[in-house]
mmCIF file of C-alpha atoms and ligand atoms in Angstrom:
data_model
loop_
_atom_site.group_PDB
_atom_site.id
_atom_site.type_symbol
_atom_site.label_atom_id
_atom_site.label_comp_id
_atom_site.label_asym_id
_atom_site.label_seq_id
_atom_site.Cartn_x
_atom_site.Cartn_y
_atom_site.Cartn_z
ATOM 1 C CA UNK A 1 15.141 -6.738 25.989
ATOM 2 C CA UNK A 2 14.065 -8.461 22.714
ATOM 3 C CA UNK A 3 15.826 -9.560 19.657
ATOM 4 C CA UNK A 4 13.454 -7.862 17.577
ATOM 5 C CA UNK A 5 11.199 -4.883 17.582
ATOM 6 C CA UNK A 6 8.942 -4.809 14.368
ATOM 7 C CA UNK A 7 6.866 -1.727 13.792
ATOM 8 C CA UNK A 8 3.900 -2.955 11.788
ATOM 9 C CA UNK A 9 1.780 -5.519 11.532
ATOM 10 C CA UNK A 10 0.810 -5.882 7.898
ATOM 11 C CA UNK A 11 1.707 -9.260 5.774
ATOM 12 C CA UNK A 12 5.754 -8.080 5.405
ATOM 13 C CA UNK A 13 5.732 -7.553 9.148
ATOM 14 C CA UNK A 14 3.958 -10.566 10.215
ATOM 15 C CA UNK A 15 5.579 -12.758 7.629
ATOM 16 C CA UNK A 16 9.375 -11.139 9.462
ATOM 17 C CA UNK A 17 8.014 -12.251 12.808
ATOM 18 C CA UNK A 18 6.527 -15.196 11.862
ATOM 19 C CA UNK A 19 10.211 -15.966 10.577
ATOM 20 C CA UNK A 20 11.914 -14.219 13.447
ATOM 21 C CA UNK A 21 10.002 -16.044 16.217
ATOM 22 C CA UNK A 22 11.005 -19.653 14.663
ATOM 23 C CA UNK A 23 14.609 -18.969 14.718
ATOM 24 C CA UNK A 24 13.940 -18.384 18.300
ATOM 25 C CA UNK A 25 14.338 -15.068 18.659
ATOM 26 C CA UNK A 26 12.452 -13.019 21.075
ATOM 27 C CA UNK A 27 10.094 -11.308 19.130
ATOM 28 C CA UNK A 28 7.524 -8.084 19.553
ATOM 29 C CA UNK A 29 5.315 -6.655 17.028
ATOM 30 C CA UNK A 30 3.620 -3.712 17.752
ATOM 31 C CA UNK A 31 0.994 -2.430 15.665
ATOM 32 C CA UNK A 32 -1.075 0.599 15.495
ATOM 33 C CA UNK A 33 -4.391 -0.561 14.611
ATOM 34 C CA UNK A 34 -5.165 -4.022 12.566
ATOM 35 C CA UNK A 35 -2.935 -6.719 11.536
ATOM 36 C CA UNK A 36 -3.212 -6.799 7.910
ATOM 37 C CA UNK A 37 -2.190 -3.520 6.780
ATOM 38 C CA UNK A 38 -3.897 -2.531 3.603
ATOM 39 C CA UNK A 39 -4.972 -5.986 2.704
ATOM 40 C CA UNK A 40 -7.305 -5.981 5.831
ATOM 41 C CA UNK A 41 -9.524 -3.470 3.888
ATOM 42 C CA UNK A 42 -9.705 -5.550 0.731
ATOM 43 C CA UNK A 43 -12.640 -7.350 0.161
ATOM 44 C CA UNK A 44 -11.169 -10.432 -1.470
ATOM 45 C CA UNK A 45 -7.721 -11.524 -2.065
ATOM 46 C CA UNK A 46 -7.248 -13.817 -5.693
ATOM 47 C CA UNK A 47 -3.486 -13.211 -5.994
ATOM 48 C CA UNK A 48 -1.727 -14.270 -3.234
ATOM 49 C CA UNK A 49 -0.878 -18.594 -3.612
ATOM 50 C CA UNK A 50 -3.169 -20.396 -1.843
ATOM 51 C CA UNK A 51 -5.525 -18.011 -1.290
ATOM 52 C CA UNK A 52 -8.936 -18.768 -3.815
ATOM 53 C CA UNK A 53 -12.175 -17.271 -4.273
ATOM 54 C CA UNK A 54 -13.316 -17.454 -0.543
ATOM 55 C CA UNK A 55 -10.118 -15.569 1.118
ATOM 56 C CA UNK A 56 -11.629 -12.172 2.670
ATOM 57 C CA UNK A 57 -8.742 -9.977 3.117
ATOM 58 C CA UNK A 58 -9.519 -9.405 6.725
ATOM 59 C CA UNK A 59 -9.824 -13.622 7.105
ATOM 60 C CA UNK A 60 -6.573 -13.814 5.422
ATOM 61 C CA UNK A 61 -5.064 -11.473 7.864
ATOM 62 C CA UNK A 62 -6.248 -13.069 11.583
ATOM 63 C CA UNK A 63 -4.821 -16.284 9.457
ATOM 64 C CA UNK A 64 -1.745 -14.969 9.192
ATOM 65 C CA UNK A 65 -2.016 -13.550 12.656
ATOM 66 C CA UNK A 66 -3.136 -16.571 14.068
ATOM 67 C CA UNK A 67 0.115 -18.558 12.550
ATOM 68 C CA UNK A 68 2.474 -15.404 13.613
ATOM 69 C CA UNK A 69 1.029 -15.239 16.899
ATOM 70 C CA UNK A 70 2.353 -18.906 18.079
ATOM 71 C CA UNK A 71 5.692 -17.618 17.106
ATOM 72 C CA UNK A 72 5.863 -14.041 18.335
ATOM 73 C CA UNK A 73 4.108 -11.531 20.370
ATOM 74 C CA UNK A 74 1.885 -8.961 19.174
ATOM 75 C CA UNK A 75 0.658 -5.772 21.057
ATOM 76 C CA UNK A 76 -1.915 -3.046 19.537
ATOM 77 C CA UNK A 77 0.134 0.193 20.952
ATOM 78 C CA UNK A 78 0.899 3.294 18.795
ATOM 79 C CA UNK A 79 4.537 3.642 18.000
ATOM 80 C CA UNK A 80 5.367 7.448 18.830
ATOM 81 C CA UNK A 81 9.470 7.879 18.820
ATOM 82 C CA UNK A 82 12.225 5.434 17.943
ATOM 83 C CA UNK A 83 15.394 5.666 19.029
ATOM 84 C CA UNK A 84 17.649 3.740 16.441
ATOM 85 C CA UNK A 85 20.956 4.781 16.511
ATOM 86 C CA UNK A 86 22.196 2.950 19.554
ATOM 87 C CA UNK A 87 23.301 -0.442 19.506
ATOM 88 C CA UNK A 88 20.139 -0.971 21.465
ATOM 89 C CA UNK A 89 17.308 0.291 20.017
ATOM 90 C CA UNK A 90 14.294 1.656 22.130
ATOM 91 C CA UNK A 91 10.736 2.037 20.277
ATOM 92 C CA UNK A 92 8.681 4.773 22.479
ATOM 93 C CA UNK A 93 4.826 3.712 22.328
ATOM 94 C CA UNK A 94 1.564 5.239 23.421
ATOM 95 C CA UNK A 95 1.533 2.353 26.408
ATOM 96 C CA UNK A 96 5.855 2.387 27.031
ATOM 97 C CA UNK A 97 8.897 1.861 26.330
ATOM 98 C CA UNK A 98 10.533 -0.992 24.849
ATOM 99 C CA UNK A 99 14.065 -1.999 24.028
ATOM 100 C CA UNK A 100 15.372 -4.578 21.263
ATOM 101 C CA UNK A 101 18.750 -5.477 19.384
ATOM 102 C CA UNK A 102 17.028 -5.032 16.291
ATOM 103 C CA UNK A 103 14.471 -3.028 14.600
ATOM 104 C CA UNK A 104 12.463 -3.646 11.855
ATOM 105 C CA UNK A 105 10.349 -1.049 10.125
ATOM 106 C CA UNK A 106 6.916 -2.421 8.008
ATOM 107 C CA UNK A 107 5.031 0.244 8.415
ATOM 108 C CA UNK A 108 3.648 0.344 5.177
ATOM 109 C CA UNK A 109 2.163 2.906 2.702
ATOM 110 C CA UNK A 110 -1.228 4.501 2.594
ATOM 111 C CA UNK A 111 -2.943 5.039 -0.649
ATOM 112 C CA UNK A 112 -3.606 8.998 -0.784
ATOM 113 C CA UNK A 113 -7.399 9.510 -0.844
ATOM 114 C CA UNK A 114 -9.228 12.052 -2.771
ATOM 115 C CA UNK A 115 -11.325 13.360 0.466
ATOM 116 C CA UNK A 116 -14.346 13.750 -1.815
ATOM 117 C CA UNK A 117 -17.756 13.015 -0.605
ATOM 118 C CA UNK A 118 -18.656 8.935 -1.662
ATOM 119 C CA UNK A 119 -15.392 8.279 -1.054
ATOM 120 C CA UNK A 120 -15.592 6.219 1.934
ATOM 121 C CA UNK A 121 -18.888 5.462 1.386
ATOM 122 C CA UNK A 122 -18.574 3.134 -1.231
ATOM 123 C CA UNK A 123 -15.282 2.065 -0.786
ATOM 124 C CA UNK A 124 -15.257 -1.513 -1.808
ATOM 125 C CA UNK A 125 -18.270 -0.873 -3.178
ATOM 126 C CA UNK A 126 -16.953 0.339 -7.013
ATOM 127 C CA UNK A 127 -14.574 2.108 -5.560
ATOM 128 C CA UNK A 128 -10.912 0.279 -4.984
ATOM 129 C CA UNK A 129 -7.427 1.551 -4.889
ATOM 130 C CA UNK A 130 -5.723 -1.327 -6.797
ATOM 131 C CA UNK A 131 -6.226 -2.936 -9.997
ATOM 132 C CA UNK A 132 -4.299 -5.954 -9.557
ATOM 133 C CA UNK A 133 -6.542 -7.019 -6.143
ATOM 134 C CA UNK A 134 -10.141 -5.761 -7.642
ATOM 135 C CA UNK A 135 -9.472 -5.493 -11.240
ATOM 136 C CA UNK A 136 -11.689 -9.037 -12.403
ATOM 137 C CA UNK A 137 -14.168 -7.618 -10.069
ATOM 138 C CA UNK A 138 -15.337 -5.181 -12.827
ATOM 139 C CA UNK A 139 -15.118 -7.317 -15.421
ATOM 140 C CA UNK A 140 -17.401 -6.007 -18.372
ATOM 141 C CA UNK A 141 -17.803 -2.464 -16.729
ATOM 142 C CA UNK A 142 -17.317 0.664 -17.599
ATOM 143 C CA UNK A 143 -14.150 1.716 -15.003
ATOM 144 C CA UNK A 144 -12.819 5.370 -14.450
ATOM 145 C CA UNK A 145 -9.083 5.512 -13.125
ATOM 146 C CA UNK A 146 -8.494 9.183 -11.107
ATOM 147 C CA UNK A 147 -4.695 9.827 -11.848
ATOM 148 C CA UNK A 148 -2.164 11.098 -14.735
ATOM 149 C CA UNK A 149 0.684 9.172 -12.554
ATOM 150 C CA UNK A 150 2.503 5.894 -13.404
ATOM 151 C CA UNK A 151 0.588 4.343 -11.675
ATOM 152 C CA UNK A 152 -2.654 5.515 -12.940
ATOM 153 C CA UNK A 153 -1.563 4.971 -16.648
ATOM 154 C CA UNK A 154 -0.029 1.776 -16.015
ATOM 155 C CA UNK A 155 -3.449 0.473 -14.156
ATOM 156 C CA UNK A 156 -5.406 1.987 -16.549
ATOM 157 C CA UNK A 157 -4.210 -0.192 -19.013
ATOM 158 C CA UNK A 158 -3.947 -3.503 -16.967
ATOM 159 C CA UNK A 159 -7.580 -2.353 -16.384
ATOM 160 C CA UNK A 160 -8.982 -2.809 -20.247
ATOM 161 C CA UNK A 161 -8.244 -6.718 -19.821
ATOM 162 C CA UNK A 162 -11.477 -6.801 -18.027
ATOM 163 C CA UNK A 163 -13.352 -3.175 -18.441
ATOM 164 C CA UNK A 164 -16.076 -2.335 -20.994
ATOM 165 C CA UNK A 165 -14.187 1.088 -21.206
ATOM 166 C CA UNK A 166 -11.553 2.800 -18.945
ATOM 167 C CA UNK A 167 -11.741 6.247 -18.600
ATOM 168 C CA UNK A 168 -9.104 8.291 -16.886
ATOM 169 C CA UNK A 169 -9.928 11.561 -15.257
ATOM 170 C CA UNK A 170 -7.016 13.538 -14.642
ATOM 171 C CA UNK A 171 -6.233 17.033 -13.164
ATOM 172 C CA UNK A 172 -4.352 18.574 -15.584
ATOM 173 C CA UNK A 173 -3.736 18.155 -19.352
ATOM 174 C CA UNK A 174 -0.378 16.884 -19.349
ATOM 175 C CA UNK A 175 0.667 13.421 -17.273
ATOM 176 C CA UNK A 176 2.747 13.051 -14.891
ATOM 177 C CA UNK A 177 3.817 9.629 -16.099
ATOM 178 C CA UNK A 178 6.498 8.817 -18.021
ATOM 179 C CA UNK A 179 6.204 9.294 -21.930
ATOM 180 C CA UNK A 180 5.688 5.639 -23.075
ATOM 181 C CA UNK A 181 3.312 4.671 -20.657
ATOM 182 C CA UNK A 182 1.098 8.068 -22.044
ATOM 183 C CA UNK A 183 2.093 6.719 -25.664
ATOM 184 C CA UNK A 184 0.809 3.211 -24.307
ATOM 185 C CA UNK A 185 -2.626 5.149 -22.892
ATOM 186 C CA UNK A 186 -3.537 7.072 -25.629
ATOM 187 C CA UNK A 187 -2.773 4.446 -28.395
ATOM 188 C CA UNK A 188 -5.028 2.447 -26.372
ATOM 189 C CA UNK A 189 -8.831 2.148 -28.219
ATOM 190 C CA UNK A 190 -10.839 1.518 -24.946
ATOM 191 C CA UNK A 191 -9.261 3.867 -22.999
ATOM 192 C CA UNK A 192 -10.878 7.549 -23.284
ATOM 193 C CA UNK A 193 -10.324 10.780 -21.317
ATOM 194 C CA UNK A 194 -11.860 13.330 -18.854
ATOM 195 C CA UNK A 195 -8.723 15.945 -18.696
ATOM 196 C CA UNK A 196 -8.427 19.142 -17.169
ATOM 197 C CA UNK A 197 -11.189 17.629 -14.479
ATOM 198 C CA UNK A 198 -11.575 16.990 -10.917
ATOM 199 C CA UNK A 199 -13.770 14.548 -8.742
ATOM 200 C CA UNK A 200 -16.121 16.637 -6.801
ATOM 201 C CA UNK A 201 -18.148 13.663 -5.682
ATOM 202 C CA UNK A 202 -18.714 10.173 -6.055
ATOM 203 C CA UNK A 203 -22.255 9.127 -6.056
ATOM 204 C CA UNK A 204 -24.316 6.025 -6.273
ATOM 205 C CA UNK A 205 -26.973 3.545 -3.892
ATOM 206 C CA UNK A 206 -25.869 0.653 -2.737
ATOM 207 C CA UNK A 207 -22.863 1.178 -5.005
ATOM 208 C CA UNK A 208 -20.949 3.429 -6.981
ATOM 209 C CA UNK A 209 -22.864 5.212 -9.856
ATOM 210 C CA UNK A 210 -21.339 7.750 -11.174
ATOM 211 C CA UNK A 211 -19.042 10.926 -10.827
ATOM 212 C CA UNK A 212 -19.149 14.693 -10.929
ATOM 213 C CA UNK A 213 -16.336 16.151 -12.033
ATOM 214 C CA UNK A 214 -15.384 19.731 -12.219
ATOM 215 C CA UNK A 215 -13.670 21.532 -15.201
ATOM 216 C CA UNK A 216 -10.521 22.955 -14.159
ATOM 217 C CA UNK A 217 -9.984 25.691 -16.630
ATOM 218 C CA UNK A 218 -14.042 26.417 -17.810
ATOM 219 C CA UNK A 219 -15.555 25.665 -14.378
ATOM 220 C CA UNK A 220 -18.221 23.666 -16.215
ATOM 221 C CA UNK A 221 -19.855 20.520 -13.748
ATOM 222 C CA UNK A 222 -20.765 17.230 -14.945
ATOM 223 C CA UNK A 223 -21.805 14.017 -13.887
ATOM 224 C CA UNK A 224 -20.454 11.093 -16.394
ATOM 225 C CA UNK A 225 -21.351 7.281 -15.662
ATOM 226 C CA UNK A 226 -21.707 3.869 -16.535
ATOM 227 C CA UNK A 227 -22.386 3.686 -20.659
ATOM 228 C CA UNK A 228 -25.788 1.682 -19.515
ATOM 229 C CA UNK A 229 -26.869 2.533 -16.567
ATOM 230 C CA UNK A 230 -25.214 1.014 -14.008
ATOM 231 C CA UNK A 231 -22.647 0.085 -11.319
ATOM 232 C CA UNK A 232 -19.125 1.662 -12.618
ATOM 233 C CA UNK A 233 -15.860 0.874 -10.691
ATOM 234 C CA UNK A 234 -13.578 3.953 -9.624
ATOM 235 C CA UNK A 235 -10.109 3.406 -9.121
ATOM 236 C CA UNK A 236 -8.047 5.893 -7.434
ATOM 237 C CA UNK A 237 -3.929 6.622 -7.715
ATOM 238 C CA UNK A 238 -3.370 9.585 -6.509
ATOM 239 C CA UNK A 239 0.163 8.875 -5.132
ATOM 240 C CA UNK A 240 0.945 7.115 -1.780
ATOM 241 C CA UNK A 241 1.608 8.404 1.472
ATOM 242 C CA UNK A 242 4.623 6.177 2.790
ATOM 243 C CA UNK A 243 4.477 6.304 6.693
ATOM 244 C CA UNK A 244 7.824 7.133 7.617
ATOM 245 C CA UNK A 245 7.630 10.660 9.749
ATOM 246 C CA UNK A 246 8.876 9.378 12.835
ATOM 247 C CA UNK A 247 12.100 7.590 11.183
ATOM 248 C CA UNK A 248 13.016 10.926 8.614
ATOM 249 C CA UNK A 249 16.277 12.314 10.891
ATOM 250 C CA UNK A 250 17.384 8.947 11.364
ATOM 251 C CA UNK A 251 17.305 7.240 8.160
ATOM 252 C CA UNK A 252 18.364 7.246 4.486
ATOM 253 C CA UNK A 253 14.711 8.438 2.824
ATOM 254 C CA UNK A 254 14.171 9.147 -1.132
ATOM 255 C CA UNK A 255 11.153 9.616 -3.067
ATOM 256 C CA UNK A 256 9.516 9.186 0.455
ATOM 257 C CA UNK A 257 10.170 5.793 0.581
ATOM 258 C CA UNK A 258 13.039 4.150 2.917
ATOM 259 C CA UNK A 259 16.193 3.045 1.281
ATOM 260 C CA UNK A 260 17.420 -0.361 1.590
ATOM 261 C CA UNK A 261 19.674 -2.570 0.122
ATOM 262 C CA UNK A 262 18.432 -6.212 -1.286
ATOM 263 C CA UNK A 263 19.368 -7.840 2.743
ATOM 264 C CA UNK A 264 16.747 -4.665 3.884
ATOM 265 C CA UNK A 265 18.948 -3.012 5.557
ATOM 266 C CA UNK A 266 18.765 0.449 6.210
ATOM 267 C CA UNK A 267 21.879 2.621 6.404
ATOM 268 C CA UNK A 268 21.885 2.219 10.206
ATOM 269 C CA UNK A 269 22.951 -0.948 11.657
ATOM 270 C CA UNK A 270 20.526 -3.217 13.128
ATOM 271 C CA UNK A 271 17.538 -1.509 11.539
ATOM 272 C CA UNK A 272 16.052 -3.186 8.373
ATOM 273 C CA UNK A 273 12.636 -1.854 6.443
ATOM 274 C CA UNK A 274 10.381 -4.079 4.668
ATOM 275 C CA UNK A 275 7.203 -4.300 2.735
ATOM 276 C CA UNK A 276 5.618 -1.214 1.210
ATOM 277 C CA UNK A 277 7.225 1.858 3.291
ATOM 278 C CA UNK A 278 10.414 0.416 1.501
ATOM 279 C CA UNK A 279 11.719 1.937 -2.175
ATOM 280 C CA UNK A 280 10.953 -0.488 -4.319
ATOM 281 C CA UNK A 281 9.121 -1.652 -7.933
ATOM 282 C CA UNK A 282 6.113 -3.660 -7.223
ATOM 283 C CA UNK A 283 4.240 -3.293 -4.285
ATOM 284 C CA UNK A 284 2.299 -6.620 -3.681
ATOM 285 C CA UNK A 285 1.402 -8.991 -0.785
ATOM 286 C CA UNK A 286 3.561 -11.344 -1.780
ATOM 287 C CA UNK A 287 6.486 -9.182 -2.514
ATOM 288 C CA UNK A 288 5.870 -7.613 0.937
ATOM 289 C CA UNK A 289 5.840 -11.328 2.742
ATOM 290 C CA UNK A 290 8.891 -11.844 0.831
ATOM 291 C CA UNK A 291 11.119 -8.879 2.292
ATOM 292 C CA UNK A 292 9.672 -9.766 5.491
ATOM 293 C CA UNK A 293 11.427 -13.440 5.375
ATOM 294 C CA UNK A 294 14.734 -11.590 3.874
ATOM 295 C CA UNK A 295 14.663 -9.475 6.480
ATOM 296 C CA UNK A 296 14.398 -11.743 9.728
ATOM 297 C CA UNK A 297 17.449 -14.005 8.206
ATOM 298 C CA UNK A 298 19.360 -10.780 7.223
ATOM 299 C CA UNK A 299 18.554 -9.790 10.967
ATOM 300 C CA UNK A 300 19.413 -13.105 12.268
ATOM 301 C CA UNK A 301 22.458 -13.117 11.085
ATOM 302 C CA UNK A 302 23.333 -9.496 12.321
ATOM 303 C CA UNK A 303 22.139 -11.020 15.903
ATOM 304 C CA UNK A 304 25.215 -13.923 15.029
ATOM 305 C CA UNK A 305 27.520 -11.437 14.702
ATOM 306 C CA UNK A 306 27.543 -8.718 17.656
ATOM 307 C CA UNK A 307 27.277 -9.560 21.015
ATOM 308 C CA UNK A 308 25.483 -7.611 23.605
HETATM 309 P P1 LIG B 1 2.492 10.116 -8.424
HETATM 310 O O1 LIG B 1 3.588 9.981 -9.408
HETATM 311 O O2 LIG B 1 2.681 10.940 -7.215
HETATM 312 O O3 LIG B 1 1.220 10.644 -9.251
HETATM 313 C C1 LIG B 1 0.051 10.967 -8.578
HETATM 314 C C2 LIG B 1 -0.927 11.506 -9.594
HETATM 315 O O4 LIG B 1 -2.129 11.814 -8.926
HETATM 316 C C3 LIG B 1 -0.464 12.789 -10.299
HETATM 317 O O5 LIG B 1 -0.829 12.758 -11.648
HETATM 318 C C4 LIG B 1 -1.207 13.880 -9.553
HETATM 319 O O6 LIG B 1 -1.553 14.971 -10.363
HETATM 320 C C5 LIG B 1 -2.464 13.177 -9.148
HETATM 321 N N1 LIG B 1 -3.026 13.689 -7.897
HETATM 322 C C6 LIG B 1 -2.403 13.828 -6.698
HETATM 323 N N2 LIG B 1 -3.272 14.288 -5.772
HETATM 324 C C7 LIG B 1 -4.448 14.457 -6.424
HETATM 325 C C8 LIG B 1 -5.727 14.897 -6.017
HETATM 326 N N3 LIG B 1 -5.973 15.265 -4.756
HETATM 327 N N4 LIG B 1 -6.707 14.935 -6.942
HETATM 328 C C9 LIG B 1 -6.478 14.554 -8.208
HETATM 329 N N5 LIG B 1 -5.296 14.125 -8.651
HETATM 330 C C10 LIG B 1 -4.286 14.069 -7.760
HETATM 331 O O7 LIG B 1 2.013 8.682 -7.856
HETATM 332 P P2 LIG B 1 2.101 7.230 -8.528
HETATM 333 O O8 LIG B 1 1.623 7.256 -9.914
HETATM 334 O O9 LIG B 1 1.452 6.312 -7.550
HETATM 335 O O10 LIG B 1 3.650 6.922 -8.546
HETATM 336 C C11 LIG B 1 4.426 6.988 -7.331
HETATM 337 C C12 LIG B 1 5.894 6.755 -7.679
HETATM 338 O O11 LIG B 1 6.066 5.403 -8.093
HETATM 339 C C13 LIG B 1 6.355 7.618 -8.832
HETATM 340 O O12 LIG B 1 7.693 7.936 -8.622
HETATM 341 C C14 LIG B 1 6.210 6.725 -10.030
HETATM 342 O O13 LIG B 1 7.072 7.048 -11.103
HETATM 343 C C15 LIG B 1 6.559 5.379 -9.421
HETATM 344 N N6 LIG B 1 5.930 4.307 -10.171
HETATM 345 C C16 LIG B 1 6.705 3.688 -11.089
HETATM 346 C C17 LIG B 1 6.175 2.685 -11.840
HETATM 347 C C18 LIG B 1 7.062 2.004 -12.809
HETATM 348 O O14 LIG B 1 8.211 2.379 -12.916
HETATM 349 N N7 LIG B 1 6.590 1.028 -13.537
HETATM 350 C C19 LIG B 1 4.851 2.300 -11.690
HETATM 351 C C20 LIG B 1 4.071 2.968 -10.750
HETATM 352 C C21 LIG B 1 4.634 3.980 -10.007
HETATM 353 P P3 LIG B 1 -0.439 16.014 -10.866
HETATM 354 O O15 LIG B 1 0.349 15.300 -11.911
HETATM 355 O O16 LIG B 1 -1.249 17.144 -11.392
HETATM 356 O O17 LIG B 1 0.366 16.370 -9.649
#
């Protein structure tokens, strides 16, 4: 049996085993695909300390993996059923079964995609999913944000520190975000807007070009692009897609996210959620390294005080 189980192996779950495994507990993390999580697929990292100009997110990942790795084990198995409610907890994989005192959940959240063609194709190629990563990468550019959310709005305007122009290209006529943040948008001079419109297809050579975008309520198709011909950067916030599916009988779930309080516990005992599948403000590497850390002491010190 081990200490702890943790399900994901992004930066909050490898930062919780990395913490887990030098308290000397028995640690496994399993995880589905890469270590890494989201930041694996980002082409470079500027804003996590001590990472510069030359930190890949994939080489920042095996780093981190690397480091983890003398501390804990890792195995690449799909996690398929978890059975928390026990005071021994058993994690059903792809491979088999595993039992542990403790649980702890990082399985992240997946930015929603679009599914339009270009999509994937130029993915981190003018096309990102957040500002705060890829933002100075545009500097100069003319940038179009797809989203009338919070986060859309919000990004939209953290985007004009380095954009030519931001244009956001939104669905519907009305936003979705809350009213000060559309005050904020609209009050804004370099931000314009393509409303009432949806991404058809994203188009471009070696990278991202330009958009078509189809009127909602006329029908009418257009193509809009850089103001000079040009690369353009696309960001996309269309919501998030928290993975959580396998955990929704068991635990405490709102707004799609898992509930925790500020140890990360969840409202079963020995199971503790970190990093982004967790409700909470700012989603960030270092925010998600951060619960990880919380959450191996908090766990720890459950360990302390039951005996099995
Ligand atoms: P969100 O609130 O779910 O908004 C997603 C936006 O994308 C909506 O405007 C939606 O349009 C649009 N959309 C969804 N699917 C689409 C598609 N296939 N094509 C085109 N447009 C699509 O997501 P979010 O902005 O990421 O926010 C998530 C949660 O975090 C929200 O509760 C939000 O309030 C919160 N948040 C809070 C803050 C803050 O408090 N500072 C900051 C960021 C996020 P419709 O409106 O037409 O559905």
């Amino acid at each position: 049996m081990y200490d702890i189980i943790i399900i994901g192996g992004g930066p909050a779950g490898l930062t919780a085993g990395l913490y887990a495994g030098r308290s000397n507990l028995k640690t496994l993390i399993i995880e589905k695909d890469v270590v890494g999580g989201q930041i694996s697929s980002t082409a470079f990292v500027e804003n996590y300390p001590g990472s510069i100009e030359d930190a890949t997110g994939m080489g920042l990942s095996e780093r981190m993996l690397e480091q983890t790795s003398k501390f804990a084990e890792v195995k690449y198995e799909n996690v398929k059923e978890v059975d928390l409610e026990g005071k021994t907890k058993k994690v059903t994989t792809s491979k088999g079964e595993y039992e542990a005192k403790v649980v702890i959940i990082s399985t992240g959240a997946s930015h929603r995609k679009l599914g339009v063609s270009g999509e994937e194709e130029f993915a981190n190629k003018g096309i990102s999913y957040c500002a705060t990563c890829d933002g100075p990468f545009f500097t100069g550019l003319d940038i179009f944000v797809v989203g009338g959310g919070d986060s859309a709005l919000e990004e939209a305007i953290y985007l004009t520190k380095f954009a030519k122009s931001v244009t956001i290209i939104h669905r519907r006529d009305e936003f979705r975000a809350s009213g000060y943040v559309v005050d904020r948008v609209k009050e804004n001079p370099k931000i314009k807007f393509e409303l009432d419109s949806v991404v058809k297809e994203i188009k471009g050579d070696r990278e991202a070009k330009s958009i078509v975008l189809e009127n909602t309520k006329t029908g009418e198709i257009k193509e809009v692009k850089a103001e000079e011909d040009g690369p353009i950067g696309v960001f996309i916030f269309v919501g998030y897609l928290p993975q959580t599916k396998i955990f929704e009988n068991v635990l405490e779930i709102k707004d799609g996210y898992i509930d925790t309080d500020e140890d990360m516990k969840t409202n079963v005992e020995g199971v503790f959620a970190v990093g982004d599948v967790r409700r909470k403000k700012v989603r960030q590497m270092v925010t998600a390294a951060a619960d990880g850390c919380i959450a191996a002491i908090s766990a720890n010190k459950y360990l302390e005080n039951n005996q099995w």
